[in-house]
């Protein structure tokens, strides 16, 4: 998982997305530095570290650059997105494939599959992106889950145990 988290960070660093310019990247980095973190630390933060970051930083802290993280996530989640890491394509579809999670970690009932360039799962934000936009692209905050659990059961509710634990 730590290697995948590193690749995830590399893809964010190397992204070429209109929704997230170099200026936005630097703005996010500066925002985190002012809070005592680096953007890289937050993206690669393990579940217990995410908990600490989420509790230290206020919920719903919006800054123009932080709100751009939501746009970055939306681009990442598209099946047509083609970010790259070491000349390999990278997006949410590939992340789910590399994680190898076959069943929804919340209900342990619905299968998670990739079909060609489409996913049968969604990426749930363990810490909801509406309340914690600064964690929108954090690797261990992205949980492959079935649509039922993500949208109906969990929604924007917070639960106590991160499935990566």
Tab-separated table of C-alpha atoms in Angstrom:
chain	number	residue	atom	x	y	z
A	1	UNK	CA	0.000	0.000	0.000
A	2	UNK	CA	2.818	2.400	0.779
A	3	UNK	CA	4.233	1.938	-2.731
A	4	UNK	CA	0.788	2.662	-4.201
A	5	UNK	CA	0.498	5.745	-1.997
A	6	UNK	CA	3.862	6.923	-3.354
A	7	UNK	CA	2.683	6.355	-6.949
A	8	UNK	CA	-0.500	8.240	-6.130
A	9	UNK	CA	1.582	11.179	-4.921
A	10	UNK	CA	3.832	11.025	-7.996
A	11	UNK	CA	0.755	11.140	-10.250
A	12	UNK	CA	-0.521	14.226	-8.428
A	13	UNK	CA	2.893	15.903	-8.738
A	14	UNK	CA	3.106	15.065	-12.449
A	15	UNK	CA	-0.510	15.797	-13.332
A	16	UNK	CA	-1.258	17.927	-16.322
A	17	UNK	CA	-4.827	18.927	-15.603
A	18	UNK	CA	-6.467	22.227	-16.491
A	19	UNK	CA	-8.501	22.003	-13.282
A	20	UNK	CA	-5.329	22.110	-11.173
A	21	UNK	CA	-2.560	24.389	-12.383
A	22	UNK	CA	0.994	24.776	-11.063
A	23	UNK	CA	-0.256	27.874	-9.256
A	24	UNK	CA	-2.995	25.806	-7.584
A	25	UNK	CA	-0.445	23.133	-6.642
A	26	UNK	CA	1.805	25.731	-5.030
A	27	UNK	CA	-1.175	27.352	-3.326
A	28	UNK	CA	-2.193	24.013	-1.789
A	29	UNK	CA	1.392	23.355	-0.724
A	30	UNK	CA	1.605	26.784	0.926
A	31	UNK	CA	-1.762	26.298	2.661
A	32	UNK	CA	-0.569	23.007	4.170
A	33	UNK	CA	2.827	24.465	5.122
A	34	UNK	CA	1.008	27.206	7.052
A	35	UNK	CA	-0.784	24.435	8.964
A	36	UNK	CA	2.440	22.513	9.717
A	37	UNK	CA	2.168	19.855	6.982
A	38	UNK	CA	3.278	19.362	3.409
A	39	UNK	CA	0.926	18.445	0.603
A	40	UNK	CA	2.898	15.211	0.139
A	41	UNK	CA	2.513	14.315	3.837
A	42	UNK	CA	-1.243	14.759	3.618
A	43	UNK	CA	-1.614	12.792	0.376
A	44	UNK	CA	0.422	9.863	1.750
A	45	UNK	CA	-0.789	10.091	5.380
A	46	UNK	CA	-1.698	6.684	6.801
A	47	UNK	CA	-5.119	6.191	8.430
A	48	UNK	CA	-4.023	7.128	11.963
A	49	UNK	CA	-2.204	10.185	10.583
A	50	UNK	CA	-5.298	11.201	8.577
A	51	UNK	CA	-7.286	11.059	11.786
A	52	UNK	CA	-4.792	13.398	13.434
A	53	UNK	CA	-4.780	15.792	10.466
A	54	UNK	CA	-8.588	15.822	10.256
A	55	UNK	CA	-8.913	16.554	13.963
A	56	UNK	CA	-6.238	19.295	13.963
A	57	UNK	CA	-7.464	21.135	10.883
A	58	UNK	CA	-10.900	22.633	11.047
A	59	UNK	CA	-13.629	21.104	8.985
A	60	UNK	CA	-14.856	23.002	5.964
A	61	UNK	CA	-11.728	25.119	5.695
A	62	UNK	CA	-12.114	26.465	2.209
A	63	UNK	CA	-9.465	28.386	0.432
A	64	UNK	CA	-9.469	28.899	-3.314
A	65	UNK	CA	-6.647	26.393	-3.783
A	66	UNK	CA	-8.076	23.821	-1.358
A	67	UNK	CA	-11.412	23.903	-3.169
A	68	UNK	CA	-9.433	23.070	-6.328
A	69	UNK	CA	-8.594	19.686	-4.742
A	70	UNK	CA	-12.233	18.711	-5.337
A	71	UNK	CA	-11.791	19.531	-9.047
A	72	UNK	CA	-8.583	17.520	-9.083
A	73	UNK	CA	-10.388	14.549	-7.537
A	74	UNK	CA	-13.209	14.787	-10.105
A	75	UNK	CA	-10.653	14.649	-12.905
A	76	UNK	CA	-8.859	11.702	-11.254
A	77	UNK	CA	-12.136	9.773	-10.905
A	78	UNK	CA	-13.004	10.007	-14.614
A	79	UNK	CA	-12.398	6.792	-16.527
A	80	UNK	CA	-11.035	8.889	-19.397
A	81	UNK	CA	-8.489	10.600	-17.173
A	82	UNK	CA	-4.917	9.831	-18.133
A	83	UNK	CA	-2.486	10.950	-15.523
A	84	UNK	CA	0.892	9.273	-15.607
A	85	UNK	CA	3.450	7.818	-13.264
A	86	UNK	CA	6.735	6.647	-14.723
A	87	UNK	CA	5.136	6.710	-18.203
A	88	UNK	CA	2.265	4.490	-17.038
A	89	UNK	CA	-1.333	5.649	-17.165
A	90	UNK	CA	-2.876	6.333	-13.759
A	91	UNK	CA	-6.415	7.175	-12.658
A	92	UNK	CA	-9.074	5.907	-10.231
A	93	UNK	CA	-9.750	2.837	-12.390
A	94	UNK	CA	-6.095	1.802	-12.236
A	95	UNK	CA	-5.886	2.545	-8.518
A	96	UNK	CA	-8.836	0.226	-7.821
A	97	UNK	CA	-7.272	-2.449	-10.011
A	98	UNK	CA	-3.913	-2.231	-8.220
A	99	UNK	CA	-5.525	-2.300	-4.772
A	100	UNK	CA	-7.028	-5.693	-5.626
A	101	UNK	CA	-10.056	-5.163	-3.377
A	102	UNK	CA	-12.729	-7.516	-4.677
A	103	UNK	CA	-15.591	-6.914	-2.224
A	104	UNK	CA	-16.916	-3.704	-0.695
A	105	UNK	CA	-15.094	-3.253	2.632
A	106	UNK	CA	-18.175	-1.695	4.238
A	107	UNK	CA	-20.824	-4.351	3.527
A	108	UNK	CA	-18.594	-7.296	2.520
A	109	UNK	CA	-21.357	-8.242	0.102
A	110	UNK	CA	-21.126	-6.390	-3.214
A	111	UNK	CA	-18.317	-7.146	-5.632
A	112	UNK	CA	-15.890	-4.524	-6.809
A	113	UNK	CA	-14.717	-5.035	-10.365
A	114	UNK	CA	-13.103	-3.180	-13.182
A	115	UNK	CA	-14.606	-3.709	-16.605
A	116	UNK	CA	-12.375	-2.453	-19.412
A	117	UNK	CA	-12.122	1.259	-18.584
A	118	UNK	CA	-15.084	1.345	-16.210
A	119	UNK	CA	-15.405	0.622	-12.487
A	120	UNK	CA	-18.314	-1.088	-10.774
A	121	UNK	CA	-17.351	0.679	-7.567
A	122	UNK	CA	-17.067	4.226	-6.381
A	123	UNK	CA	-14.315	5.814	-4.368
A	124	UNK	CA	-15.731	6.775	-1.016
A	125	UNK	CA	-14.032	9.546	0.897
A	126	UNK	CA	-13.666	8.141	4.404
A	127	UNK	CA	-13.497	11.763	5.561
A	128	UNK	CA	-16.205	13.350	3.384
A	129	UNK	CA	-14.801	15.790	0.858
A	130	UNK	CA	-17.577	18.275	1.651
A	131	UNK	CA	-16.388	18.543	5.266
A	132	UNK	CA	-12.678	17.838	4.710
A	133	UNK	CA	-11.824	19.175	1.231
A	134	UNK	CA	-8.129	19.222	2.169
A	135	UNK	CA	-8.221	15.382	2.305
A	136	UNK	CA	-9.946	14.946	-1.085
A	137	UNK	CA	-6.851	13.407	-2.724
A	138	UNK	CA	-5.341	11.627	0.289
A	139	UNK	CA	-4.583	8.043	-0.695
A	140	UNK	CA	-5.875	6.383	2.487
A	141	UNK	CA	-9.011	8.519	2.359
A	142	UNK	CA	-10.090	6.918	-0.940
A	143	UNK	CA	-12.005	3.713	-0.202
A	144	UNK	CA	-13.259	1.557	-3.094
A	145	UNK	CA	-16.844	0.771	-2.133
A	146	UNK	CA	-20.104	-0.263	-3.728
A	147	UNK	CA	-22.553	2.408	-4.813
A	148	UNK	CA	-25.087	1.357	-2.177
A	149	UNK	CA	-22.668	1.806	0.703
A	150	UNK	CA	-21.123	4.991	-0.625
A	151	UNK	CA	-24.293	6.853	-1.540
A	152	UNK	CA	-27.055	5.331	0.546
A	153	UNK	CA	-25.623	3.868	3.727
A	154	UNK	CA	-22.516	5.932	4.441
A	155	UNK	CA	-23.128	9.054	2.405
A	156	UNK	CA	-21.392	11.917	4.197
A	157	UNK	CA	-21.638	10.266	7.625
A	158	UNK	CA	-18.413	9.646	9.441
A	159	UNK	CA	-17.628	6.170	10.682
A	160	UNK	CA	-15.014	5.216	13.237
A	161	UNK	CA	-12.781	2.612	11.551
A	162	UNK	CA	-10.960	3.241	8.287
A	163	UNK	CA	-11.050	0.058	6.149
A	164	UNK	CA	-7.318	0.437	5.492
A	165	UNK	CA	-6.774	-0.359	9.166
